[in-house]
Each structure stands twice: as C-alpha cells, then as structure tokens.
Amino acid sequence: MILVTGANGHLGRQIVEHLALRLGSSAVTRLAVSVRDPAKAHDLAERGIEVRHGDFDRPGTLNRAFAGIERLVLVSTDGPKDSRIAQHHNAIAAAKAAGVKRIVYTSFLDVSPDSPAEFAAAHRATEAELHASGAALAIMRNTLYADYLPMTIGGALESGVFYLSAGGGRASFLSRDEMARATAAAALKEQLEKEIYELTGPATHDYHEVAAGLSRVSGKPIRYQAISENDYTQALEGHGVPAWMARALANMYSAVAAGKFDRVSGDYARLTGHAPPSLAHTIEHLFAR
Ligand SMILES: NC(=O)c1ccc[n+]([C@@H]2O[C@H](COP(=O)([O-])OP(=O)(O)OC[C@H]3O[C@@H](n4cnc5c(N)ncnc54)[C@H](OP(=O)(O)O)[C@@H]3O)[C@@H](O)[C@H]2O)c1
C-alpha cells in the first residue's frame, strides 16, 4: 500500500493523480492518502482511494494513518522552519513505528549548510532524520516551482519591471505537476537507483533571461531589477505576506544569488522517461494569452 500525505495540497493532490493514473482503476485500492481534513478529500474516497486522517502536529493521528503502509510519500509542510522540522520529525517517527519500507520525501534543491535560505535548513534537518530512519529513501530535491513565476513577477506585465533579491543568480523551474509526475514514478519504481534525485529544468537562467522570455511572450518590454534581501522582505510584507514567509522567500532568493540553484540534473528524465520542458516552453504555457 502506498500513502501520500498532504493530499489536499496542490503538490500532494497532483502526486495522487499521477499515481492513480499509473496504477489504473483496478489497482487504485493500493493507494491511500492522509490529510488533515478528510471531508475535503471525499472525491478521492469516491474513486476508491482510502482517505485517512493524519496531522503532523498531532502525532497520535499518525500511527493509524500510517498503519500497514509500505511506501510513504511524505509531502513537506509549509510554515516557519522550526514548526516544519517538528512536523516532519513526527511523520518520520510514525513511519518508522509503522514499519514503512520506503519514504519518498519532497525536499529542496538547496540543502547546503552555508545557504542563506531557511528552507534549506529545514529540509537539511529533515533529510538527516530520514537517513537515520532506516527506511529506503527517495529524496526529491525540487527546484523552484514554475507555478510561482506569475506571483514572482507581480504586476510586471503592466509596469514593465519586477524586483527580487536574486542578484545575478541562476535557477531552473519545474511545475508542481512535473515534480508530481517524477515523485509518483519514484514511489512506484521497483528498484531505486539512488537516494537523492534532483528535479530541475534542462538549463538554468538568471532573472534577466526570465524577463526577456516574458517580453517575448507578452510583446511588452519587461526588465528585472535586483534589490537587497532587506528591501525585498519589506516589499513582500507591504503586500501582506506574513513576516516569516517574506523573510524566507527573500533569503531563498539570496540563495539563488549565491548560486545555490545553479545546477541541472538528468533525474527528471531518468524518472519520467522524457526531458523536462525548457524555460521558453514554461513561460509560453504560463503567460501566453
Ligand atoms: N520548491 C518550491 O519552489 C516550493 C514552493 C512552495 C512550497 N514548496 C514545498 O512544497 C510543499 C507542497 O507545496 P504546495 O504548493 O502543494 O503547498 P500547499 O498547497 O500550500 O499545501 C501545503 C501542504 O502542507 C501540508 N501540511 C501543512 N500542515 C500540515 C500538518 N500539520 N500535517 C500534515 N500536513 C500538513 C498540507 O496537508 P493537507 O493536505 O492535510 O492540507 C498540504 O499538503 C510545501 O508545503 C512546501 O514544503 C516548495
């Protein structure tokens, strides 16, 4: 039995959809999910997928949620660093107690100890716990979600400029759906060839190149302006972003500026059997009207 946590979230739900597609209707009963609010997953239950209640903040819910599960897809939570680390700790402890054999974890491309990104610190702590768990591991180190590009550029299609604390740093982008496709493949694979998969696009780009891509698709001149981490944090807070998230996003872009996302790997193709889309294709898909 395979269980996906966080199936009411965007990524978790898409992982379930890819697993369901690959398993087919006769085998979908091998699939279970755990969510904080089972009522919101009634559509999955109607399709024969077992819906369990599981909340990483309430460890008592997790023993039942993970009972009888062989493969667990552990979708990382959101929230401030320390609460994430504690939530993931509870989930890993429950998986261990339940005898889960394989854990597939949605990590982050940057987990380096000298990273300015607090997301890196949270995922690094969880990866260390996973290594100590004794389960077979497929750690999916995800690059930046392409889905966030529209939010990242804000009103640039109208104003002609967007601001970030990414300096001249380079990154690649994949959509949640693409991450989900590769994650589902890792969950189903008979034999894992390695423990760490880096899910990246085919090439990295700086945000001037992103701006140029947007200009091409929109037909309007758009430019990127680098700003300081502090200024970007304040700008996000000014738009109503919670303080912890504004800080975490700004220091994540500082990690981009520091070159932490300037890496590409063949792991997406290795898992899915096809190459990841180019940035031009992704921008076309997201922004063409
Ligand atoms: N690489 C990137 O660029 C990037 C960007 C954004 C986020 N992320 C990471 O990817 C994850 C999934 O992204 P998303 O877009 O799908 O986020 P989302 O739609 O906001 O979903 C948040 C997820 O966190 C789960 N969660 C929160 N608190 C929980 C708790 N106490 N116990 C169990 N699960 C809990 C939710 O589970 P329920 O289904 O029970 O609600 C849900 O699956 C995020 O949580 C974050 O760790 C990565």
mmCIF file of C-alpha atoms and ligand atoms in Angstrom:
data_model
loop_
_atom_site.group_PDB
_atom_site.id
_atom_site.type_symbol
_atom_site.label_atom_id
_atom_site.label_comp_id
_atom_site.label_asym_id
_atom_site.label_seq_id
_atom_site.Cartn_x
_atom_site.Cartn_y
_atom_site.Cartn_z
ATOM 1 C CA MET A 1 0.000 0.000 0.000
ATOM 2 C CA ILE A 2 1.272 3.490 -0.922
ATOM 3 C CA LEU A 3 0.177 6.514 1.098
ATOM 4 C CA VAL A 4 0.584 10.163 0.099
ATOM 5 C CA THR A 5 0.455 12.771 2.874
ATOM 6 C CA GLY A 6 -0.897 16.261 2.277
ATOM 7 C CA ALA A 7 -3.250 15.167 -0.489
ATOM 8 C CA ASN A 8 -5.415 18.263 -0.071
ATOM 9 C CA GLY A 9 -2.478 20.476 -1.012
ATOM 10 C CA HIS A 10 -1.508 21.293 -4.606
ATOM 11 C CA LEU A 11 1.556 19.061 -4.905
ATOM 12 C CA GLY A 12 0.143 16.196 -2.823
ATOM 13 C CA ARG A 13 -3.047 16.065 -4.908
ATOM 14 C CA GLN A 14 -1.083 16.018 -8.155
ATOM 15 C CA ILE A 15 1.123 13.193 -6.876
ATOM 16 C CA VAL A 16 -2.071 11.227 -6.105
ATOM 17 C CA GLU A 17 -3.378 11.902 -9.615
ATOM 18 C CA HIS A 18 -0.168 10.642 -11.234
ATOM 19 C CA LEU A 19 -0.127 7.547 -9.014
ATOM 20 C CA ALA A 20 -3.800 6.841 -9.764
ATOM 21 C CA LEU A 21 -3.159 7.199 -13.485
ATOM 22 C CA ARG A 22 -0.209 4.832 -13.405
ATOM 23 C CA LEU A 23 -1.881 2.263 -11.151
ATOM 24 C CA GLY A 24 -5.112 2.204 -13.153
ATOM 25 C CA SER A 25 -8.607 1.781 -11.766
ATOM 26 C CA SER A 26 -8.167 -1.865 -10.766
ATOM 27 C CA ALA A 27 -5.116 -1.109 -8.570
ATOM 28 C CA VAL A 28 -6.217 2.233 -7.162
ATOM 29 C CA THR A 29 -7.212 0.461 -3.939
ATOM 30 C CA ARG A 30 -3.451 0.092 -3.320
ATOM 31 C CA LEU A 31 -3.432 3.870 -2.866
ATOM 32 C CA ALA A 32 -4.182 5.790 0.345
ATOM 33 C CA VAL A 33 -3.839 9.405 1.428
ATOM 34 C CA SER A 34 -3.572 11.153 4.766
ATOM 35 C CA VAL A 35 -4.950 14.652 5.158
ATOM 36 C CA ARG A 36 -5.810 16.989 7.991
ATOM 37 C CA ASP A 37 -9.402 17.322 6.789
ATOM 38 C CA PRO A 38 -10.746 14.061 5.265
ATOM 39 C CA ALA A 39 -14.023 15.749 4.227
ATOM 40 C CA LYS A 40 -12.059 17.783 1.662
ATOM 41 C CA ALA A 41 -10.808 14.551 0.074
ATOM 42 C CA HIS A 42 -14.250 12.959 -0.422
ATOM 43 C CA ASP A 43 -13.744 12.890 -4.192
ATOM 44 C CA LEU A 44 -10.718 10.629 -3.713
ATOM 45 C CA ALA A 45 -12.698 8.305 -1.418
ATOM 46 C CA GLU A 46 -15.417 8.101 -4.095
ATOM 47 C CA ARG A 47 -12.785 6.848 -6.559
ATOM 48 C CA GLY A 48 -11.748 4.007 -4.211
ATOM 49 C CA ILE A 49 -8.702 5.698 -2.701
ATOM 50 C CA GLU A 50 -8.521 5.204 1.056
ATOM 51 C CA VAL A 51 -8.666 8.527 2.892
ATOM 52 C CA ARG A 52 -7.133 8.633 6.362
ATOM 53 C CA HIS A 53 -6.842 11.407 8.903
ATOM 54 C CA GLY A 54 -3.267 12.493 9.607
ATOM 55 C CA ASP A 55 -1.943 15.699 11.131
ATOM 56 C CA PHE A 56 1.804 16.029 11.754
ATOM 57 C CA ASP A 57 1.029 18.403 14.646
ATOM 58 C CA ARG A 58 -0.945 15.618 16.326
ATOM 59 C CA PRO A 59 1.370 12.580 16.416
ATOM 60 C CA GLY A 60 -1.461 10.479 17.881
ATOM 61 C CA THR A 61 -3.233 10.609 14.496
ATOM 62 C CA LEU A 62 -0.219 9.285 12.602
ATOM 63 C CA ASN A 63 0.034 5.747 13.953
ATOM 64 C CA ARG A 64 -3.339 4.918 12.482
ATOM 65 C CA ALA A 65 -2.725 6.984 9.382
ATOM 66 C CA PHE A 66 0.448 5.054 8.501
ATOM 67 C CA ALA A 67 -0.618 1.566 9.676
ATOM 68 C CA GLY A 68 0.060 -1.115 7.029
ATOM 69 C CA ILE A 69 1.798 1.320 4.653
ATOM 70 C CA GLU A 70 4.847 0.055 2.755
ATOM 71 C CA ARG A 71 5.681 3.170 0.773
ATOM 72 C CA LEU A 72 5.096 6.669 2.106
ATOM 73 C CA VAL A 73 5.196 9.823 0.021
ATOM 74 C CA LEU A 74 5.939 12.459 2.634
ATOM 75 C CA VAL A 75 4.934 15.865 1.286
ATOM 76 C CA SER A 76 6.828 18.604 3.105
ATOM 77 C CA THR A 77 4.660 21.038 5.039
ATOM 78 C CA ASP A 78 4.637 24.801 4.889
ATOM 79 C CA GLY A 79 5.152 27.218 7.780
ATOM 80 C CA PRO A 80 8.118 28.563 9.750
ATOM 81 C CA LYS A 81 11.298 26.475 9.874
ATOM 82 C CA ASP A 82 11.084 25.107 13.398
ATOM 83 C CA SER A 83 7.472 24.002 13.117
ATOM 84 C CA ARG A 84 8.209 22.282 9.785
ATOM 85 C CA ILE A 85 11.153 20.423 11.259
ATOM 86 C CA ALA A 86 8.994 19.293 14.201
ATOM 87 C CA GLN A 87 6.141 18.214 11.873
ATOM 88 C CA HIS A 88 8.473 16.201 9.644
ATOM 89 C CA HIS A 89 10.085 14.673 12.738
ATOM 90 C CA ASN A 90 6.667 13.434 13.915
ATOM 91 C CA ALA A 91 5.882 11.989 10.490
ATOM 92 C CA ILE A 92 9.226 10.161 10.212
ATOM 93 C CA ALA A 93 8.913 8.758 13.755
ATOM 94 C CA ALA A 94 5.419 7.447 12.948
ATOM 95 C CA ALA A 95 6.606 5.957 9.646
ATOM 96 C CA LYS A 96 9.395 4.175 11.470
ATOM 97 C CA ALA A 97 6.991 2.851 14.118
ATOM 98 C CA ALA A 98 4.638 1.619 11.376
ATOM 99 C CA GLY A 99 7.476 -0.237 9.607
ATOM 100 C CA VAL A 100 7.266 1.812 6.389
ATOM 101 C CA LYS A 101 9.843 0.390 3.955
ATOM 102 C CA ARG A 102 10.318 3.310 1.552
ATOM 103 C CA ILE A 103 9.905 7.038 2.152
ATOM 104 C CA VAL A 104 9.731 9.420 -0.798
ATOM 105 C CA TYR A 105 10.266 12.961 0.510
ATOM 106 C CA THR A 106 9.671 16.264 -1.295
ATOM 107 C CA SER A 107 12.856 18.160 -0.398
ATOM 108 C CA PHE A 108 14.512 21.250 -1.829
ATOM 109 C CA LEU A 109 17.337 21.604 -4.343
ATOM 110 C CA ASP A 110 19.320 23.713 -1.900
ATOM 111 C CA VAL A 111 20.108 21.997 1.396
ATOM 112 C CA SER A 112 23.666 23.303 1.709
ATOM 113 C CA PRO A 113 24.892 24.119 5.245
ATOM 114 C CA ASP A 114 26.139 27.574 4.216
ATOM 115 C CA SER A 115 22.904 28.540 2.457
ATOM 116 C CA PRO A 116 21.229 31.811 3.441
ATOM 117 C CA ALA A 117 17.841 30.099 2.832
ATOM 118 C CA GLU A 118 15.937 28.913 5.873
ATOM 119 C CA PHE A 119 14.057 26.488 3.614
ATOM 120 C CA ALA A 120 17.473 24.842 3.092
ATOM 121 C CA ALA A 121 17.960 24.468 6.844
ATOM 122 C CA ALA A 122 14.503 22.904 7.335
ATOM 123 C CA HIS A 123 14.965 20.356 4.551
ATOM 124 C CA ARG A 124 18.543 19.590 5.621
ATOM 125 C CA ALA A 125 17.319 18.754 9.146
ATOM 126 C CA THR A 126 14.566 16.510 7.760
ATOM 127 C CA GLU A 127 16.916 14.757 5.345
ATOM 128 C CA ALA A 128 19.233 13.953 8.281
ATOM 129 C CA GLU A 129 16.306 12.397 10.160
ATOM 130 C CA LEU A 130 15.335 10.414 7.083
ATOM 131 C CA HIS A 131 18.846 8.998 6.797
ATOM 132 C CA ALA A 132 18.643 7.889 10.437
ATOM 133 C CA SER A 133 15.210 6.283 9.948
ATOM 134 C CA GLY A 134 16.466 3.065 8.351
ATOM 135 C CA ALA A 135 13.863 3.222 5.535
ATOM 136 C CA ALA A 136 14.841 3.080 1.868
ATOM 137 C CA LEU A 137 14.796 6.663 0.634
ATOM 138 C CA ALA A 138 13.939 8.625 -2.472
ATOM 139 C CA ILE A 139 14.652 12.239 -1.602
ATOM 140 C CA MET A 140 13.290 14.503 -4.302
ATOM 141 C CA ARG A 141 15.307 17.736 -4.210
ATOM 142 C CA ASN A 142 12.917 20.035 -6.037
ATOM 143 C CA THR A 143 13.987 23.181 -7.824
ATOM 144 C CA LEU A 144 11.806 26.323 -7.786
ATOM 145 C CA TYR A 145 8.149 25.818 -8.680
ATOM 146 C CA ALA A 146 7.381 27.366 -12.059
ATOM 147 C CA ASP A 147 3.819 27.864 -10.795
ATOM 148 C CA TYR A 148 5.117 30.747 -8.660
ATOM 149 C CA LEU A 149 6.571 32.721 -11.589
ATOM 150 C CA PRO A 150 3.356 34.756 -12.087
ATOM 151 C CA MET A 151 3.433 35.728 -8.392
ATOM 152 C CA THR A 152 7.175 36.416 -8.555
ATOM 153 C CA ILE A 153 6.838 38.902 -11.392
ATOM 154 C CA GLY A 154 3.835 40.549 -9.739
ATOM 155 C CA GLY A 155 2.469 43.382 -11.876
ATOM 156 C CA ALA A 156 5.444 43.405 -14.289
ATOM 157 C CA LEU A 157 3.246 42.699 -17.313
ATOM 158 C CA GLU A 158 1.684 46.132 -16.662
ATOM 159 C CA SER A 159 4.549 48.046 -15.015
ATOM 160 C CA GLY A 160 7.399 46.585 -17.107
ATOM 161 C CA VAL A 161 9.619 45.754 -14.124
ATOM 162 C CA PHE A 162 9.863 43.191 -11.337
ATOM 163 C CA TYR A 163 12.121 43.209 -8.290
ATOM 164 C CA LEU A 164 13.796 40.298 -6.497
ATOM 165 C CA SER A 165 16.748 39.698 -4.196
ATOM 166 C CA ALA A 166 18.136 37.095 -6.622
ATOM 167 C CA GLY A 167 21.090 39.224 -7.841
ATOM 168 C CA GLY A 168 22.561 37.673 -10.987
ATOM 169 C CA GLY A 169 21.893 34.163 -9.709
ATOM 170 C CA ARG A 170 20.632 31.390 -11.962
ATOM 171 C CA ALA A 171 17.899 28.806 -11.393
ATOM 172 C CA SER A 172 15.668 26.402 -13.279
ATOM 173 C CA PHE A 173 11.938 25.925 -12.911
ATOM 174 C CA LEU A 174 9.564 22.951 -12.988
ATOM 175 C CA SER A 175 5.833 22.959 -12.390
ATOM 176 C CA ARG A 176 4.291 21.155 -9.447
ATOM 177 C CA ASP A 177 2.698 18.816 -11.961
ATOM 178 C CA GLU A 178 6.125 17.892 -13.325
ATOM 179 C CA MET A 179 7.502 17.400 -9.795
ATOM 180 C CA ALA A 180 4.452 15.242 -9.025
ATOM 181 C CA ARG A 181 4.980 13.087 -12.121
ATOM 182 C CA ALA A 182 8.579 12.356 -11.135
ATOM 183 C CA THR A 183 7.672 11.818 -7.468
ATOM 184 C CA ALA A 184 4.958 9.304 -8.371
ATOM 185 C CA ALA A 185 7.482 7.482 -10.568
ATOM 186 C CA ALA A 186 9.928 7.263 -7.646
ATOM 187 C CA ALA A 187 7.181 5.916 -5.383
ATOM 188 C CA LEU A 188 6.299 3.141 -7.857
ATOM 189 C CA LYS A 189 9.782 2.204 -9.087
ATOM 190 C CA GLU A 190 10.667 -1.415 -8.341
ATOM 191 C CA GLN A 191 14.316 -0.607 -7.580
ATOM 192 C CA LEU A 192 15.607 2.856 -6.750
ATOM 193 C CA GLU A 193 18.982 3.530 -8.357
ATOM 194 C CA LYS A 194 19.875 6.213 -5.837
ATOM 195 C CA GLU A 195 18.644 8.003 -2.726
ATOM 196 C CA ILE A 196 18.729 11.605 -3.918
ATOM 197 C CA TYR A 197 17.050 12.856 -7.080
ATOM 198 C CA GLU A 198 17.498 16.468 -8.152
ATOM 199 C CA LEU A 199 14.413 17.607 -10.052
ATOM 200 C CA THR A 200 15.490 20.517 -12.224
ATOM 201 C CA GLY A 201 14.746 22.025 -15.583
ATOM 202 C CA PRO A 202 17.104 21.378 -18.529
ATOM 203 C CA ALA A 203 19.097 24.621 -18.047
ATOM 204 C CA THR A 204 19.488 27.447 -15.554
ATOM 205 C CA HIS A 205 18.706 31.091 -16.257
ATOM 206 C CA ASP A 206 19.143 34.383 -14.474
ATOM 207 C CA TYR A 207 16.112 36.600 -13.969
ATOM 208 C CA HIS A 208 17.170 38.923 -16.803
ATOM 209 C CA GLU A 209 16.625 35.911 -19.082
ATOM 210 C CA VAL A 210 13.277 35.270 -17.403
ATOM 211 C CA ALA A 211 12.352 38.910 -18.096
ATOM 212 C CA ALA A 212 13.458 38.535 -21.731
ATOM 213 C CA GLY A 213 11.269 35.431 -22.061
ATOM 214 C CA LEU A 214 8.321 37.331 -20.637
ATOM 215 C CA SER A 215 8.939 40.198 -23.064
ATOM 216 C CA ARG A 216 8.919 37.775 -25.993
ATOM 217 C CA VAL A 217 5.629 36.168 -24.961
ATOM 218 C CA SER A 218 3.825 39.360 -23.903
ATOM 219 C CA GLY A 219 5.192 41.635 -26.604
ATOM 220 C CA LYS A 220 5.958 44.222 -23.895
ATOM 221 C CA PRO A 221 9.366 45.335 -22.634
ATOM 222 C CA ILE A 222 9.920 43.790 -19.194
ATOM 223 C CA ARG A 223 13.043 44.035 -17.095
ATOM 224 C CA TYR A 224 14.327 42.553 -13.853
ATOM 225 C CA GLN A 225 15.775 44.789 -11.145
ATOM 226 C CA ALA A 226 17.872 43.193 -8.398
ATOM 227 C CA ILE A 227 17.253 44.578 -4.908
ATOM 228 C CA SER A 228 18.592 43.750 -1.451
ATOM 229 C CA GLU A 229 17.191 40.945 0.702
ATOM 230 C CA ASN A 230 16.017 43.530 3.203
ATOM 231 C CA ASP A 231 14.198 45.633 0.615
ATOM 232 C CA TYR A 232 12.543 42.542 -0.866
ATOM 233 C CA THR A 233 11.402 41.356 2.580
ATOM 234 C CA GLN A 234 9.854 44.754 3.253
ATOM 235 C CA ALA A 235 8.181 44.854 -0.156
ATOM 236 C CA LEU A 236 6.572 41.435 0.437
ATOM 237 C CA GLU A 237 5.412 42.438 3.912
ATOM 238 C CA GLY A 238 3.955 45.596 2.364
ATOM 239 C CA HIS A 239 1.860 43.332 0.127
ATOM 240 C CA GLY A 240 0.503 41.478 3.174
ATOM 241 C CA VAL A 241 2.813 38.438 3.056
ATOM 242 C CA PRO A 242 3.258 37.067 6.623
ATOM 243 C CA ALA A 243 6.581 38.133 8.158
ATOM 244 C CA TRP A 244 8.077 34.606 8.367
ATOM 245 C CA MET A 245 7.234 33.911 4.728
ATOM 246 C CA ALA A 246 8.502 37.269 3.490
ATOM 247 C CA ARG A 247 11.828 36.605 5.230
ATOM 248 C CA ALA A 248 12.009 33.001 3.989
ATOM 249 C CA LEU A 249 11.258 33.957 0.374
ATOM 250 C CA ALA A 250 13.775 36.804 0.442
ATOM 251 C CA ASN A 251 16.547 34.641 1.854
ATOM 252 C CA MET A 252 15.619 31.909 -0.652
ATOM 253 C CA TYR A 253 16.324 34.418 -3.455
ATOM 254 C CA SER A 254 19.581 35.297 -1.690
ATOM 255 C CA ALA A 255 20.410 31.605 -2.046
ATOM 256 C CA VAL A 256 19.668 31.921 -5.777
ATOM 257 C CA ALA A 257 22.002 34.945 -5.858
ATOM 258 C CA ALA A 258 24.662 32.840 -4.121
ATOM 259 C CA GLY A 259 24.476 30.225 -6.904
ATOM 260 C CA LYS A 260 22.719 27.542 -4.854
ATOM 261 C CA PHE A 261 20.179 26.799 -7.603
ATOM 262 C CA ASP A 262 22.621 26.895 -10.497
ATOM 263 C CA ARG A 263 22.544 23.131 -11.084
ATOM 264 C CA VAL A 264 20.876 20.841 -13.562
ATOM 265 C CA SER A 265 20.489 17.112 -13.417
ATOM 266 C CA GLY A 266 19.125 14.336 -15.607
ATOM 267 C CA ASP A 267 16.995 12.935 -12.796
ATOM 268 C CA TYR A 268 13.665 14.235 -14.092
ATOM 269 C CA ALA A 269 14.180 12.394 -17.389
ATOM 270 C CA ARG A 270 15.554 9.349 -15.555
ATOM 271 C CA LEU A 271 12.302 9.047 -13.592
ATOM 272 C CA THR A 272 9.722 10.142 -16.145
ATOM 273 C CA GLY A 273 11.294 8.950 -19.390
ATOM 274 C CA HIS A 274 11.209 12.361 -21.044
ATOM 275 C CA ALA A 275 13.148 15.608 -20.916
ATOM 276 C CA PRO A 276 11.910 18.480 -18.726
ATOM 277 C CA PRO A 277 10.439 21.491 -20.564
ATOM 278 C CA SER A 278 12.581 24.489 -21.470
ATOM 279 C CA LEU A 279 12.074 27.861 -19.780
ATOM 280 C CA ALA A 280 10.693 29.248 -23.056
ATOM 281 C CA HIS A 281 8.065 26.491 -23.108
ATOM 282 C CA THR A 282 7.191 27.056 -19.434
ATOM 283 C CA ILE A 283 6.808 30.817 -19.912
ATOM 284 C CA GLU A 284 4.695 30.260 -23.007
ATOM 285 C CA HIS A 285 2.488 27.858 -21.056
ATOM 286 C CA LEU A 286 2.121 30.203 -18.068
ATOM 287 C CA PHE A 287 1.801 33.571 -19.762
ATOM 288 C CA ALA A 288 0.561 33.198 -23.337
ATOM 289 C CA ARG A 289 -2.911 34.744 -23.580
HETATM 290 N N1 LIG B 1 10.240 24.150 -4.467
HETATM 291 C C1 LIG B 1 9.463 25.211 -4.320
HETATM 292 O O1 LIG B 1 9.581 26.231 -5.045
HETATM 293 C C2 LIG B 1 8.373 25.207 -3.292
HETATM 294 C C3 LIG B 1 7.475 26.269 -3.286
HETATM 295 C C4 LIG B 1 6.438 26.225 -2.368
HETATM 296 C C5 LIG B 1 6.321 25.166 -1.485
HETATM 297 N N2 LIG B 1 7.223 24.150 -1.506
HETATM 298 C C6 LIG B 1 7.091 22.987 -0.597
HETATM 299 O O2 LIG B 1 6.228 22.045 -1.233
HETATM 300 C C7 LIG B 1 5.139 21.712 -0.366
HETATM 301 C C8 LIG B 1 3.889 21.465 -1.173
HETATM 302 O O3 LIG B 1 3.609 22.649 -1.900
HETATM 303 P P1 LIG B 1 2.119 23.013 -2.299
HETATM 304 O O4 LIG B 1 2.218 24.055 -3.309
HETATM 305 O O5 LIG B 1 1.352 21.776 -2.561
HETATM 306 O O6 LIG B 1 1.606 23.664 -0.935
HETATM 307 P P2 LIG B 1 0.093 23.786 -0.396
HETATM 308 O O7 LIG B 1 -0.901 23.586 -1.474
HETATM 309 O O8 LIG B 1 0.043 25.051 0.396
HETATM 310 O O9 LIG B 1 -0.012 22.573 0.597
HETATM 311 C C9 LIG B 1 0.568 22.603 1.873
HETATM 312 C C10 LIG B 1 0.757 21.170 2.283
HETATM 313 O O10 LIG B 1 1.261 21.094 3.621
HETATM 314 C C11 LIG B 1 0.531 20.078 4.288
HETATM 315 N N3 LIG B 1 0.513 20.351 5.729
HETATM 316 C C12 LIG B 1 0.517 21.547 6.340
HETATM 317 N N4 LIG B 1 0.441 21.380 7.681
HETATM 318 C C13 LIG B 1 0.385 20.036 7.895
HETATM 319 C C14 LIG B 1 0.283 19.222 9.062
HETATM 320 N N5 LIG B 1 0.199 19.748 10.284
HETATM 321 N N6 LIG B 1 0.229 17.873 8.903
HETATM 322 C C15 LIG B 1 0.291 17.291 7.673
HETATM 323 N N7 LIG B 1 0.400 18.022 6.536
HETATM 324 C C16 LIG B 1 0.435 19.377 6.645
HETATM 325 C C17 LIG B 1 -0.878 20.172 3.709
HETATM 326 O O11 LIG B 1 -1.588 18.992 4.011
HETATM 327 P P3 LIG B 1 -3.215 18.818 3.893
HETATM 328 O O12 LIG B 1 -3.434 18.126 2.591
HETATM 329 O O13 LIG B 1 -3.573 17.955 5.052
HETATM 330 O O14 LIG B 1 -3.835 20.175 3.923
HETATM 331 C C18 LIG B 1 -0.548 20.390 2.241
HETATM 332 O O15 LIG B 1 -0.255 19.199 1.575
HETATM 333 C C19 LIG B 1 5.031 22.902 0.587
HETATM 334 O O16 LIG B 1 4.372 22.517 1.794
HETATM 335 C C20 LIG B 1 6.482 23.279 0.767
HETATM 336 O O17 LIG B 1 7.119 22.441 1.728
HETATM 337 C C21 LIG B 1 8.249 24.152 -2.408
#
